[in-house]
Amino acid sequence: MSSKIKQLLTQKPEGQQVSVQGWVRTFRANRFIALNDGSTLANLQCVVDYENFDENLIRKITTGAAVKITGQYVESSGKGQASEIQVSELHLYGSADPETYPIQPKKHSFEFLREKAHLRVRTATFSAVMRVRAALSFAVHDFFRAEGFHYVHTPIITGSDAEGAGEMFRVSTIDPKNPPLNEEGNVNYKEDFFGKETHLTVSGQLEAETYAMGLGEVYTFGPTFRAENSNTTRHLAEFWMIEPEMAFYDLIDNMDLAEKFIKSVLRYVLVHCKEDLAFLDERFTKEEQSKPQAQRSAMGLLEKINFVVDNEFKRVSYTEAIDILRNSKPNKKKKFDYIIEEWGADLQSEHERFLVEKHFKTPVILFDYPAKIKAFYMRLNDDGKTVRAMDILFPGIGEIVGGSQREERLDILQERIKAMGIEEEELWWYLDLRKFGTAPHSGFGLGFERLVLFATGMGNIRDVIPFPRTPQNASF
Ligand code: ATP
Ligand code: MN
């Protein structure tokens, strides 16, 4: 059995015989192979005495080649590493022609690497990001399991288009060239696969609510789809969402859980991804230095993560936030793209980021939003115009969590559904929850990639998911 480089680097080099397998990052002076196997950020130096090997073989050991290396694991006399392998056997699995292999040992732009998404994980930055992503994903399950939550798998294909979270992708097997038509001449979806119109889900929340009303505390963590044409650095057409849903939680319990959850998973990567985060911290600092002073982050990446873990999130009502924004400099000087004039305005990302980055300088939980700008299922407050919603806003990101206490009163829920112009019949099963053993409950949705963005300090959401899906782009 060959060793993982990560594990080997923890061993004392005493001349023991070892094997490793991986991809060549660089091969310097026909002598020094920097080998990476993905187990860790570090490359392992493998020293080749090229006279002992076939010339043709040596020529094929180029950046990107896959090899198995056997030799003695010894202390390194060179600078930059404590240990190395003195290579006795060199097996080439597959070469990588330097003329055509695109990932060469030089700086590639992220734009370029997005077009090589199938190979970009072989760079230090992307392998670090993807290891942090994997660790965060584990931390999510770890947290909820420890809290007594049950993981439920909500459907990806949905027959209800009432979630109200945005545009949806249609799921259909109808032949677009020859669709069955109804009497009005429209496509007859009764003849489609499911006998009705179906779409990819924008959220697992409604189904998760049904399970919370029996299992108590549940969460979903799965792919979510939005056909919104927003070409931003924070939106994907396919992303992963974590949605806990808890019976008997009010909005305050909900905020407490969300804050505890975010801190817990970030703490997990601080402990378990030290090397990768140190590397990403350096990358982040370099990138910030290339920006104009005014746009630079005041903190480094590790500093930012520690800051979030160590400080209480500031809780502010929507109404207070509107007052702050209305009286803010960028609003008065008309620097915002959307000027805040009245209570009731929907907050744009520029406003969210002003609150977090300039005004409070800490993560913010905004709550009690106007009913008009929020979904039908959020619990109406006694003032009759705000709902028990809460959004968590993060520096550099804007909204990372959207949640609420759910409306558990049947009559009020029905009124809200009507007011929003949604077909009640669509939601019969959801309304049943309010007819049979209804109970106060709450939940939230956290966009996993936005969390990964924050934890890795990357600037574009397309660079924290293996194969990003965005408008005009579904390659790979
Ligand atoms: P935004 O205003 O940023 O578009 P939203 O209000 O549409 O977000 P919700 O519907 O509340 O978001 O979804 C819950 C969470 O899912 C958000 O807080 C965010 O973290 C994440 N999210 C929403 N849309 C996207 C997207 N297109 N790509 C990636 N993550 C998303
Ligand atoms: Mn959105």
Short mmCIF file of C-alpha atoms and ligand atoms in Angstrom, two decimals:
data_model
loop_
_atom_site.label_atom_id
_atom_site.label_comp_id
_atom_site.label_asym_id
_atom_site.label_seq_id
_atom_site.Cartn_x
_atom_site.Cartn_y
_atom_site.Cartn_z
CA MET A 1 0.00 0.00 0.00
CA SER A 2 1.27 3.43 -0.78
CA SER A 3 1.07 6.28 1.70
CA LYS A 4 -0.87 9.50 1.54
CA ILE A 5 1.46 12.47 1.53
CA LYS A 6 -0.48 14.07 4.37
CA GLN A 7 0.11 11.06 6.57
CA LEU A 8 3.72 10.59 5.47
CA LEU A 9 4.59 14.16 6.43
CA THR A 10 3.62 13.37 10.02
CA GLN A 11 6.12 10.48 10.13
CA LYS A 12 9.73 10.71 11.15
CA PRO A 13 12.03 10.28 8.12
CA GLU A 14 14.37 7.46 9.09
CA GLY A 15 15.24 5.99 5.73
CA GLN A 16 12.16 3.77 5.65
CA GLN A 17 10.91 2.41 2.34
CA VAL A 18 7.70 4.16 1.21
CA SER A 19 5.54 4.55 -1.87
CA VAL A 20 3.41 7.52 -2.86
CA GLN A 21 1.14 8.16 -5.83
CA GLY A 22 0.07 11.48 -7.23
CA TRP A 23 0.52 14.12 -9.87
CA VAL A 24 3.70 15.97 -10.66
CA ARG A 25 3.40 19.67 -9.87
CA THR A 26 6.90 20.48 -11.11
CA PHE A 27 10.02 18.59 -12.16
CA ARG A 28 13.06 20.76 -11.66
CA ALA A 29 16.53 20.17 -13.09
CA ASN A 30 15.64 16.58 -14.03
CA ARG A 31 16.08 15.89 -10.35
CA PHE A 32 13.38 17.27 -8.04
CA ILE A 33 9.78 16.16 -8.43
CA ALA A 34 7.25 18.13 -6.41
CA LEU A 35 4.49 15.56 -5.99
CA ASN A 36 0.95 16.28 -4.87
CA ASP A 37 -1.74 13.70 -4.17
CA GLY A 38 -4.55 15.98 -2.99
CA SER A 39 -4.42 14.73 0.58
CA THR A 40 -2.83 17.98 1.68
CA LEU A 41 -1.67 21.32 0.36
CA ALA A 42 2.01 20.43 0.67
CA ASN A 43 3.95 18.81 -2.14
CA LEU A 44 6.38 16.06 -1.36
CA GLN A 45 9.86 16.43 -2.76
CA CYS A 46 11.06 13.31 -4.56
CA VAL A 47 14.71 13.28 -5.57
CA VAL A 48 15.56 11.42 -8.76
CA ASP A 49 19.03 10.38 -9.83
CA TYR A 50 18.24 10.56 -13.50
CA GLU A 51 21.27 8.49 -14.54
CA ASN A 52 19.58 5.51 -12.90
CA PHE A 53 16.47 5.79 -15.05
CA ASP A 54 15.55 5.43 -18.68
CA GLU A 55 15.93 8.71 -20.52
CA ASN A 56 12.56 8.30 -22.22
CA LEU A 57 10.86 7.84 -18.89
CA ILE A 58 12.53 10.93 -17.41
CA ARG A 59 11.40 12.97 -20.40
CA LYS A 60 7.80 12.05 -19.73
CA ILE A 61 7.88 13.16 -16.10
CA THR A 62 6.35 16.57 -16.70
CA THR A 63 3.91 18.80 -14.87
CA GLY A 64 0.59 17.00 -14.64
CA ALA A 65 1.90 13.46 -15.08
CA ALA A 66 0.54 10.75 -12.77
CA VAL A 67 3.21 8.63 -11.12
CA LYS A 68 3.97 6.10 -8.45
CA ILE A 69 7.18 6.69 -6.59
CA THR A 70 8.97 4.31 -4.28
CA GLY A 71 12.08 5.04 -2.31
CA GLN A 72 13.61 5.89 1.02
CA TYR A 73 11.98 8.52 3.16
CA VAL A 74 14.81 10.65 4.51
CA GLU A 75 15.54 14.00 6.05
CA SER A 76 16.01 16.65 3.41
CA SER A 77 19.21 18.62 3.27
CA GLY A 78 17.64 21.20 0.96
CA LYS A 79 15.75 24.29 2.00
CA GLY A 80 11.98 24.39 1.96
CA GLN A 81 11.19 20.90 3.21
CA ALA A 82 12.09 18.76 6.18
CA SER A 83 11.85 15.43 4.40
CA GLU A 84 11.98 13.91 0.94
CA ILE A 85 12.02 10.62 -0.92
CA GLN A 86 15.17 9.31 -2.54
CA VAL A 87 13.54 7.67 -5.53
CA SER A 88 14.44 4.07 -6.32
CA GLU A 89 11.43 3.15 -8.44
CA LEU A 90 9.54 5.44 -10.73
CA HIS A 91 6.37 4.29 -12.43
CA LEU A 92 4.56 6.51 -14.91
CA TYR A 93 0.79 5.97 -15.07
CA GLY A 94 0.07 8.75 -17.51
CA SER A 95 2.10 11.59 -18.96
CA ALA A 96 0.80 15.10 -19.68
CA ASP A 97 2.09 16.73 -22.83
CA PRO A 98 3.43 20.17 -21.85
CA GLU A 99 2.39 21.51 -25.24
CA THR A 100 -1.28 20.87 -24.49
CA TYR A 101 -1.62 20.44 -20.71
CA PRO A 102 -3.09 23.79 -19.65
CA ILE A 103 -2.18 23.83 -15.95
CA GLN A 104 1.43 24.92 -16.05
CA PRO A 105 3.44 26.03 -13.02
CA LYS A 106 2.72 29.74 -13.38
CA LYS A 107 -0.06 32.05 -12.33
CA HIS A 108 -3.31 31.37 -14.17
CA SER A 109 -6.28 33.69 -13.89
CA PHE A 110 -9.44 32.32 -12.28
CA GLU A 111 -11.30 33.17 -15.50
CA PHE A 112 -8.92 30.95 -17.45
CA LEU A 113 -9.21 28.17 -14.89
CA ARG A 114 -13.03 28.27 -15.01
CA GLU A 115 -12.73 27.15 -18.61
CA LYS A 116 -10.57 24.28 -17.41
CA ALA A 117 -12.84 23.38 -14.50
CA HIS A 118 -12.07 19.69 -15.01
CA LEU A 119 -8.38 20.30 -14.30
CA ARG A 120 -8.34 23.27 -11.96
CA VAL A 121 -8.46 21.18 -8.80
CA ARG A 122 -4.83 20.33 -9.59
CA THR A 123 -3.81 23.84 -8.61
CA ALA A 124 -2.92 24.74 -5.03
CA THR A 125 -5.72 27.30 -4.71
CA PHE A 126 -8.55 25.09 -5.96
CA SER A 127 -7.43 22.02 -4.09
CA ALA A 128 -7.32 24.12 -0.90
CA VAL A 129 -10.77 25.56 -1.58
CA MET A 130 -12.26 22.15 -2.30
CA ARG A 131 -10.75 20.58 0.81
CA VAL A 132 -12.21 23.41 2.89
CA ARG A 133 -15.54 22.90 1.12
CA ALA A 134 -15.51 19.19 1.94
CA ALA A 135 -14.60 19.89 5.56
CA LEU A 136 -17.36 22.48 5.91
CA SER A 137 -19.84 20.03 4.49
CA PHE A 138 -18.85 17.43 7.06
CA ALA A 139 -19.01 20.09 9.80
CA VAL A 140 -22.61 20.85 8.81
CA HIS A 141 -23.69 17.25 9.35
CA ASP A 142 -21.56 16.99 12.46
CA PHE A 143 -23.18 20.05 14.01
CA PHE A 144 -26.75 18.99 13.36
CA ARG A 145 -26.15 15.45 14.46
CA ALA A 146 -24.71 16.66 17.75
CA GLU A 147 -27.74 18.93 18.19
CA GLY A 148 -30.14 16.01 17.73
CA PHE A 149 -31.41 16.99 14.28
CA HIS A 150 -32.48 14.44 11.68
CA TYR A 151 -31.23 14.74 8.12
CA VAL A 152 -34.13 14.53 5.66
CA HIS A 153 -33.91 14.29 1.90
CA THR A 154 -36.46 16.57 0.32
CA PRO A 155 -37.32 16.18 -3.36
CA ILE A 156 -35.35 17.83 -6.13
CA ILE A 157 -38.29 17.73 -8.53
CA THR A 158 -41.20 19.71 -7.24
CA GLY A 159 -44.81 19.88 -8.32
CA SER A 160 -45.58 23.08 -6.49
CA ASP A 161 -44.34 26.40 -7.80
CA ALA A 162 -45.49 28.33 -4.76
CA GLU A 163 -42.21 28.63 -2.88
CA GLY A 164 -41.91 32.13 -4.22
CA ALA A 165 -38.11 32.17 -4.12
CA GLY A 166 -37.65 32.96 -7.78
CA GLU A 167 -37.66 31.64 -11.30
CA MET A 168 -37.67 27.88 -11.76
CA PHE A 169 -36.28 25.39 -14.27
CA ARG A 170 -38.92 23.26 -15.94
CA VAL A 171 -38.60 19.47 -15.75
CA SER A 172 -40.32 17.86 -18.72
CA THR A 173 -40.09 14.96 -21.13
CA ILE A 174 -42.35 16.60 -23.68
CA ASP A 175 -40.88 16.76 -27.17
CA PRO A 176 -40.37 20.50 -27.74
CA LYS A 177 -40.83 20.00 -31.49
CA ASN A 178 -44.13 18.26 -31.14
CA PRO A 179 -45.80 19.10 -27.81
CA PRO A 180 -49.29 17.83 -27.00
CA LEU A 181 -51.71 20.77 -26.98
CA ASN A 182 -54.89 21.37 -25.02
CA GLU A 183 -58.09 22.94 -26.32
CA GLU A 184 -56.73 26.46 -25.82
CA GLY A 185 -53.71 25.57 -27.93
CA ASN A 186 -51.29 25.61 -24.98
CA VAL A 187 -48.90 22.80 -24.09
CA ASN A 188 -50.89 20.14 -22.28
CA TYR A 189 -48.80 19.20 -19.26
CA LYS A 190 -51.38 16.58 -18.26
CA GLU A 191 -49.58 14.48 -20.87
CA ASP A 192 -46.16 15.24 -19.44
CA PHE A 193 -44.19 12.70 -17.39
CA PHE A 194 -45.75 13.58 -14.04
CA GLY A 195 -49.14 14.52 -15.45
CA LYS A 196 -48.58 18.11 -14.37
CA GLU A 197 -46.06 20.90 -14.59
CA THR A 198 -42.91 20.18 -12.60
CA HIS A 199 -39.75 22.10 -11.85
CA LEU A 200 -36.40 21.82 -10.10
CA THR A 201 -36.79 22.90 -6.51
CA VAL A 202 -35.79 26.36 -5.30
CA SER A 203 -35.90 25.26 -1.66
CA GLY A 204 -36.63 22.18 0.42
CA GLN A 205 -38.28 24.22 3.14
CA LEU A 206 -41.94 23.43 2.65
CA GLU A 207 -41.29 19.70 2.62
CA ALA A 208 -38.85 20.04 5.53
CA GLU A 209 -41.63 21.72 7.53
CA THR A 210 -43.77 18.61 7.17
CA TYR A 211 -40.97 16.51 8.63
CA ALA A 212 -40.30 18.96 11.47
CA MET A 213 -43.93 18.42 12.44
CA GLY A 214 -43.15 14.81 13.28
CA LEU A 215 -39.42 14.45 13.80
CA GLY A 216 -39.12 17.74 15.68
CA GLU A 217 -35.81 19.08 14.46
CA VAL A 218 -34.70 18.33 10.92
CA TYR A 219 -32.46 19.71 8.19
CA THR A 220 -32.01 19.28 4.50
CA PHE A 221 -28.73 19.82 2.69
CA GLY A 222 -29.04 19.41 -1.02
CA PRO A 223 -28.93 21.00 -4.44
CA THR A 224 -31.22 23.93 -5.15
CA PHE A 225 -31.94 25.65 -8.43
CA ARG A 226 -32.78 29.20 -9.41
CA ALA A 227 -33.30 30.25 -13.01
CA GLU A 228 -32.68 33.89 -12.14
CA ASN A 229 -30.63 35.73 -14.67
CA SER A 230 -28.40 37.34 -12.09
CA ASN A 231 -24.82 37.33 -13.22
CA THR A 232 -23.27 38.28 -9.91
CA THR A 233 -20.34 36.95 -7.92
CA ARG A 234 -22.83 35.58 -5.33
CA HIS A 235 -25.43 33.77 -7.46
CA LEU A 236 -25.41 30.35 -9.06
CA ALA A 237 -28.19 28.65 -10.98
CA GLU A 238 -27.41 25.44 -9.09
CA PHE A 239 -26.24 25.72 -5.50
CA TRP A 240 -26.39 23.76 -2.27
CA MET A 241 -28.59 24.90 0.54
CA ILE A 242 -28.73 23.91 4.18
CA GLU A 243 -32.23 24.25 5.58
CA PRO A 244 -32.94 23.37 9.19
CA GLU A 245 -36.55 23.41 10.34
CA MET A 246 -37.47 23.22 14.01
CA ALA A 247 -40.77 22.59 15.78
CA PHE A 248 -41.46 24.81 18.79
CA TYR A 249 -38.75 27.35 17.90
CA ASP A 250 -39.64 31.02 17.78
CA LEU A 251 -37.65 33.60 15.82
CA ILE A 252 -35.20 34.24 18.65
CA ASP A 253 -34.49 30.50 19.01
CA ASN A 254 -34.02 30.45 15.25
CA MET A 255 -31.47 33.30 15.33
CA ASP A 256 -29.64 31.67 18.23
CA LEU A 257 -29.37 28.40 16.33
CA ALA A 258 -28.22 30.07 13.10
CA GLU A 259 -25.52 32.02 14.91
CA LYS A 260 -24.34 28.98 16.84
CA PHE A 261 -24.35 26.90 13.66
CA ILE A 262 -22.28 29.32 11.59
CA LYS A 263 -19.76 29.79 14.39
CA SER A 264 -19.50 26.06 14.91
CA VAL A 265 -18.76 25.14 11.28
CA LEU A 266 -16.26 27.99 10.93
CA ARG A 267 -14.55 26.89 14.13
CA TYR A 268 -14.36 23.40 12.67
CA VAL A 269 -12.39 24.53 9.63
CA LEU A 270 -10.15 26.77 11.74
CA VAL A 271 -9.13 23.64 13.62
CA HIS A 272 -9.12 21.10 10.78
CA CYS A 273 -8.01 23.11 7.74
CA LYS A 274 -5.12 25.09 9.23
CA GLU A 275 -2.72 24.68 6.32
CA ASP A 276 -5.26 25.35 3.62
CA LEU A 277 -6.59 28.41 5.43
CA ALA A 278 -3.10 29.78 6.02
CA PHE A 279 -2.46 29.43 2.29
CA LEU A 280 -5.80 31.02 1.37
CA ASP A 281 -5.17 33.79 3.90
CA GLU A 282 -1.95 34.66 2.10
CA ARG A 283 -3.69 34.57 -1.27
CA PHE A 284 -6.47 36.79 0.06
CA THR A 285 -4.02 39.35 1.44
CA LYS A 286 -2.14 39.50 -1.85
CA GLU A 287 -5.34 40.00 -3.77
CA GLU A 288 -6.52 42.72 -1.39
CA GLN A 289 -3.22 44.53 -1.81
CA SER A 290 -3.80 44.72 -5.54
CA LYS A 291 -7.06 46.62 -4.95
CA PRO A 292 -7.40 50.37 -4.40
CA GLN A 293 -7.09 51.25 -0.72
CA ALA A 294 -10.76 52.13 -0.27
CA GLN A 295 -11.93 48.71 -1.50
CA ARG A 296 -9.54 46.66 0.59
CA SER A 297 -10.79 44.42 3.36
CA ALA A 298 -9.79 45.79 6.72
CA MET A 299 -9.04 42.27 7.95
CA GLY A 300 -7.16 39.27 6.66
CA LEU A 301 -9.03 36.03 5.99
CA LEU A 302 -8.15 34.27 9.25
CA GLU A 303 -8.81 37.47 11.11
CA LYS A 304 -12.26 37.71 9.50
CA ILE A 305 -13.15 34.13 10.36
CA ASN A 306 -11.94 34.51 13.92
CA PHE A 307 -13.81 37.76 14.23
CA VAL A 308 -17.08 36.06 13.25
CA VAL A 309 -16.45 33.13 15.58
CA ASP A 310 -15.57 35.35 18.56
CA ASN A 311 -18.14 38.14 18.30
CA GLU A 312 -21.85 38.30 18.81
CA PHE A 313 -23.85 39.04 15.70
CA LYS A 314 -25.59 42.38 15.94
CA ARG A 315 -29.38 42.05 15.94
CA VAL A 316 -31.24 44.95 14.37
CA SER A 317 -34.85 45.35 13.26
CA TYR A 318 -35.58 46.22 9.65
CA THR A 319 -37.15 49.48 10.84
CA GLU A 320 -33.97 50.51 12.69
CA ALA A 321 -31.90 49.52 9.66
CA ILE A 322 -33.99 51.68 7.37
CA ASP A 323 -33.44 54.67 9.67
CA ILE A 324 -29.71 54.07 9.64
CA LEU A 325 -29.64 53.71 5.87
CA ARG A 326 -31.84 56.73 5.25
CA ASN A 327 -29.51 58.91 7.27
CA SER A 328 -26.32 57.36 5.92
CA LYS A 329 -23.77 59.30 3.89
CA PRO A 330 -24.03 57.22 0.71
CA ASN A 331 -27.80 57.63 0.79
CA LYS A 332 -27.70 61.39 1.30
CA LYS A 333 -24.97 61.81 -1.29
CA LYS A 334 -26.89 59.54 -3.65
CA LYS A 335 -23.99 57.09 -3.84
CA PHE A 336 -26.26 54.05 -3.59
CA ASP A 337 -27.69 52.75 -6.86
CA TYR A 338 -31.00 52.45 -5.03
CA ILE A 339 -31.73 55.37 -2.73
CA ILE A 340 -33.62 54.41 0.43
CA GLU A 341 -36.56 56.75 0.77
CA GLU A 342 -39.34 54.95 2.53
CA TRP A 343 -40.00 52.24 5.02
CA GLY A 344 -40.95 49.17 3.01
CA ALA A 345 -38.09 49.34 0.52
CA ASP A 346 -36.39 46.04 -0.26
CA LEU A 347 -32.76 46.09 0.74
CA GLN A 348 -30.20 45.62 -2.01
CA SER A 349 -26.83 44.04 -1.53
CA GLU A 350 -25.20 47.52 -1.40
CA HIS A 351 -27.35 48.40 1.62
CA GLU A 352 -26.69 45.10 3.36
CA ARG A 353 -22.98 45.51 2.87
CA PHE A 354 -23.06 49.10 4.11
CA LEU A 355 -24.70 47.96 7.34
CA VAL A 356 -22.23 45.14 7.88
CA GLU A 357 -18.99 46.60 6.57
CA LYS A 358 -19.30 50.30 7.28
CA HIS A 359 -21.87 50.85 9.99
CA PHE A 360 -21.84 47.90 12.42
CA LYS A 361 -18.57 46.31 11.28
CA THR A 362 -19.82 42.92 12.41
CA PRO A 363 -22.25 40.29 11.08
CA VAL A 364 -25.79 41.54 11.39
CA ILE A 365 -29.10 39.76 11.87
CA LEU A 366 -31.91 41.88 10.46
CA PHE A 367 -35.40 40.91 11.60
CA ASP A 368 -39.08 41.89 11.35
CA TYR A 369 -39.21 42.77 7.68
CA PRO A 370 -42.23 44.29 5.93
CA ALA A 371 -44.68 41.52 5.03
CA LYS A 372 -44.92 42.87 1.48
CA ILE A 373 -41.33 42.02 0.56
CA LYS A 374 -41.24 38.58 2.17
CA ALA A 375 -42.71 35.15 1.44
CA PHE A 376 -46.25 34.12 2.33
CA TYR A 377 -45.25 31.57 4.97
CA MET A 378 -43.56 34.01 7.35
CA ARG A 379 -45.40 34.66 10.62
CA LEU A 380 -47.31 37.92 10.73
CA ASN A 381 -46.51 40.22 13.65
CA ASP A 382 -49.25 41.87 15.71
CA ASP A 383 -48.57 45.19 13.95
CA GLY A 384 -50.11 43.57 10.88
CA LYS A 385 -47.41 44.89 8.57
CA THR A 386 -44.19 43.10 9.49
CA VAL A 387 -43.31 39.42 9.56
CA ARG A 388 -41.03 37.34 11.77
CA ALA A 389 -38.27 37.15 9.16
CA MET A 390 -34.55 37.26 9.78
CA ASP A 391 -31.67 37.58 7.36
CA ILE A 392 -28.05 37.22 8.37
CA LEU A 393 -25.70 39.59 6.58
CA PHE A 394 -21.98 38.93 6.27
CA PRO A 395 -19.03 41.13 5.37
CA GLY A 396 -18.02 40.81 1.73
CA ILE A 397 -21.03 38.60 1.01
CA GLY A 398 -24.26 40.31 1.99
CA GLU A 399 -27.07 37.87 2.72
CA ILE A 400 -25.83 34.45 3.82
CA VAL A 401 -28.95 33.25 5.65
CA GLY A 402 -32.64 33.89 5.07
CA GLY A 403 -35.06 32.55 7.63
CA SER A 404 -38.25 33.09 9.57
CA GLN A 405 -40.72 31.89 12.10
CA ARG A 406 -43.43 30.22 10.04
CA GLU A 407 -47.08 31.20 10.11
CA GLU A 408 -48.75 28.40 12.05
CA ARG A 409 -52.27 29.96 12.17
CA LEU A 410 -54.42 28.55 9.38
CA ASP A 411 -56.68 31.55 8.83
CA ILE A 412 -53.86 34.08 8.66
CA LEU A 413 -51.84 31.82 6.37
CA GLN A 414 -54.81 31.48 4.03
CA GLU A 415 -55.23 35.25 3.92
CA ARG A 416 -51.56 35.72 3.09
CA ILE A 417 -51.72 33.11 0.34
CA LYS A 418 -54.70 34.87 -1.16
CA ALA A 419 -53.10 38.31 -0.89
CA MET A 420 -50.06 37.04 -2.74
CA GLY A 421 -52.16 35.58 -5.53
CA ILE A 422 -51.09 31.98 -4.95
CA GLU A 423 -53.46 29.09 -5.73
CA GLU A 424 -54.47 27.62 -2.39
CA GLU A 425 -55.12 24.16 -3.90
CA GLU A 426 -51.43 23.90 -4.79
CA LEU A 427 -50.60 24.04 -1.10
CA TRP A 428 -53.28 21.75 0.32
CA TRP A 429 -50.74 19.53 2.00
CA TYR A 430 -48.88 22.50 3.46
CA LEU A 431 -52.14 23.88 4.86
CA ASP A 432 -52.90 20.45 6.36
CA LEU A 433 -49.98 21.02 8.73
CA ARG A 434 -51.95 23.95 10.15
CA LYS A 435 -55.10 21.86 10.43
CA PHE A 436 -53.64 18.85 12.18
CA GLY A 437 -51.57 19.54 15.26
CA THR A 438 -50.21 22.89 14.20
CA ALA A 439 -47.38 24.28 16.31
CA PRO A 440 -45.04 27.23 16.27
CA HIS A 441 -41.94 26.47 14.23
CA SER A 442 -39.05 28.18 12.51
CA GLY A 443 -36.22 27.56 10.12
CA PHE A 444 -33.71 29.13 7.81
CA GLY A 445 -31.80 28.56 4.60
CA LEU A 446 -28.07 29.03 4.30
CA GLY A 447 -26.48 29.06 0.87
CA PHE A 448 -23.57 26.65 1.26
CA GLU A 449 -21.43 28.29 -1.43
CA ARG A 450 -21.76 31.68 0.25
CA LEU A 451 -20.40 30.09 3.40
CA VAL A 452 -17.53 28.54 1.43
CA LEU A 453 -16.89 31.94 -0.18
CA PHE A 454 -16.59 33.50 3.24
CA ALA A 455 -14.43 30.74 4.70
CA THR A 456 -12.00 30.66 1.77
CA GLY A 457 -11.83 34.37 1.01
CA MET A 458 -12.49 33.69 -2.66
CA GLY A 459 -14.06 36.52 -4.61
CA ASN A 460 -16.42 34.69 -6.95
CA ILE A 461 -18.98 32.00 -6.14
CA ARG A 462 -18.04 30.23 -9.40
CA ASP A 463 -14.72 29.36 -7.80
CA VAL A 464 -16.04 27.54 -4.73
CA ILE A 465 -18.17 24.86 -6.43
CA PRO A 466 -16.56 22.22 -8.67
CA PHE A 467 -18.67 22.88 -11.76
CA PRO A 468 -20.55 26.18 -11.60
CA ARG A 469 -23.89 26.51 -13.37
CA THR A 470 -24.61 30.09 -14.40
CA PRO A 471 -26.53 31.75 -17.24
CA GLN A 472 -25.09 30.57 -20.57
CA ASN A 473 -22.80 28.12 -18.86
CA ALA A 474 -23.36 24.44 -18.14
CA SER A 475 -20.17 22.93 -19.53
CA PHE A 476 -18.68 19.81 -17.98
P1 ATP B 1 -30.39 37.02 -2.64
O1 ATP B 1 -31.20 38.20 -2.22
O2 ATP B 1 -28.94 37.12 -2.28
O3 ATP B 1 -30.63 36.62 -4.06
P2 ATP B 1 -32.48 35.35 -1.66
O4 ATP B 1 -33.24 36.32 -0.86
O5 ATP B 1 -32.96 35.00 -3.01
O6 ATP B 1 -30.94 35.80 -1.75
P3 ATP B 1 -33.29 33.03 -0.15
O7 ATP B 1 -34.36 32.71 -1.10
O8 ATP B 1 -33.66 33.53 1.20
O9 ATP B 1 -32.24 34.02 -0.80
O10 ATP B 1 -32.34 31.75 -0.02
C1 ATP B 1 -31.65 31.42 1.18
C2 ATP B 1 -30.15 31.51 1.02
O11 ATP B 1 -29.72 30.81 -0.14
C3 ATP B 1 -29.61 32.91 0.82
O12 ATP B 1 -29.45 33.56 2.04
C4 ATP B 1 -28.29 32.66 0.14
O13 ATP B 1 -27.31 32.29 1.08
C5 ATP B 1 -28.58 31.46 -0.71
N1 ATP B 1 -28.86 31.78 -2.11
C6 ATP B 1 -30.00 32.29 -2.64
N2 ATP B 1 -29.94 32.40 -3.96
C7 ATP B 1 -28.72 31.92 -4.30
C8 ATP B 1 -28.07 31.74 -5.56
N3 ATP B 1 -28.65 32.05 -6.70
N4 ATP B 1 -26.81 31.21 -5.54
C9 ATP B 1 -26.22 30.87 -4.38
N5 ATP B 1 -26.79 31.00 -3.17
C10 ATP B 1 -28.03 31.53 -3.13
MN MN B 2 -32.25 35.67 -4.90
#
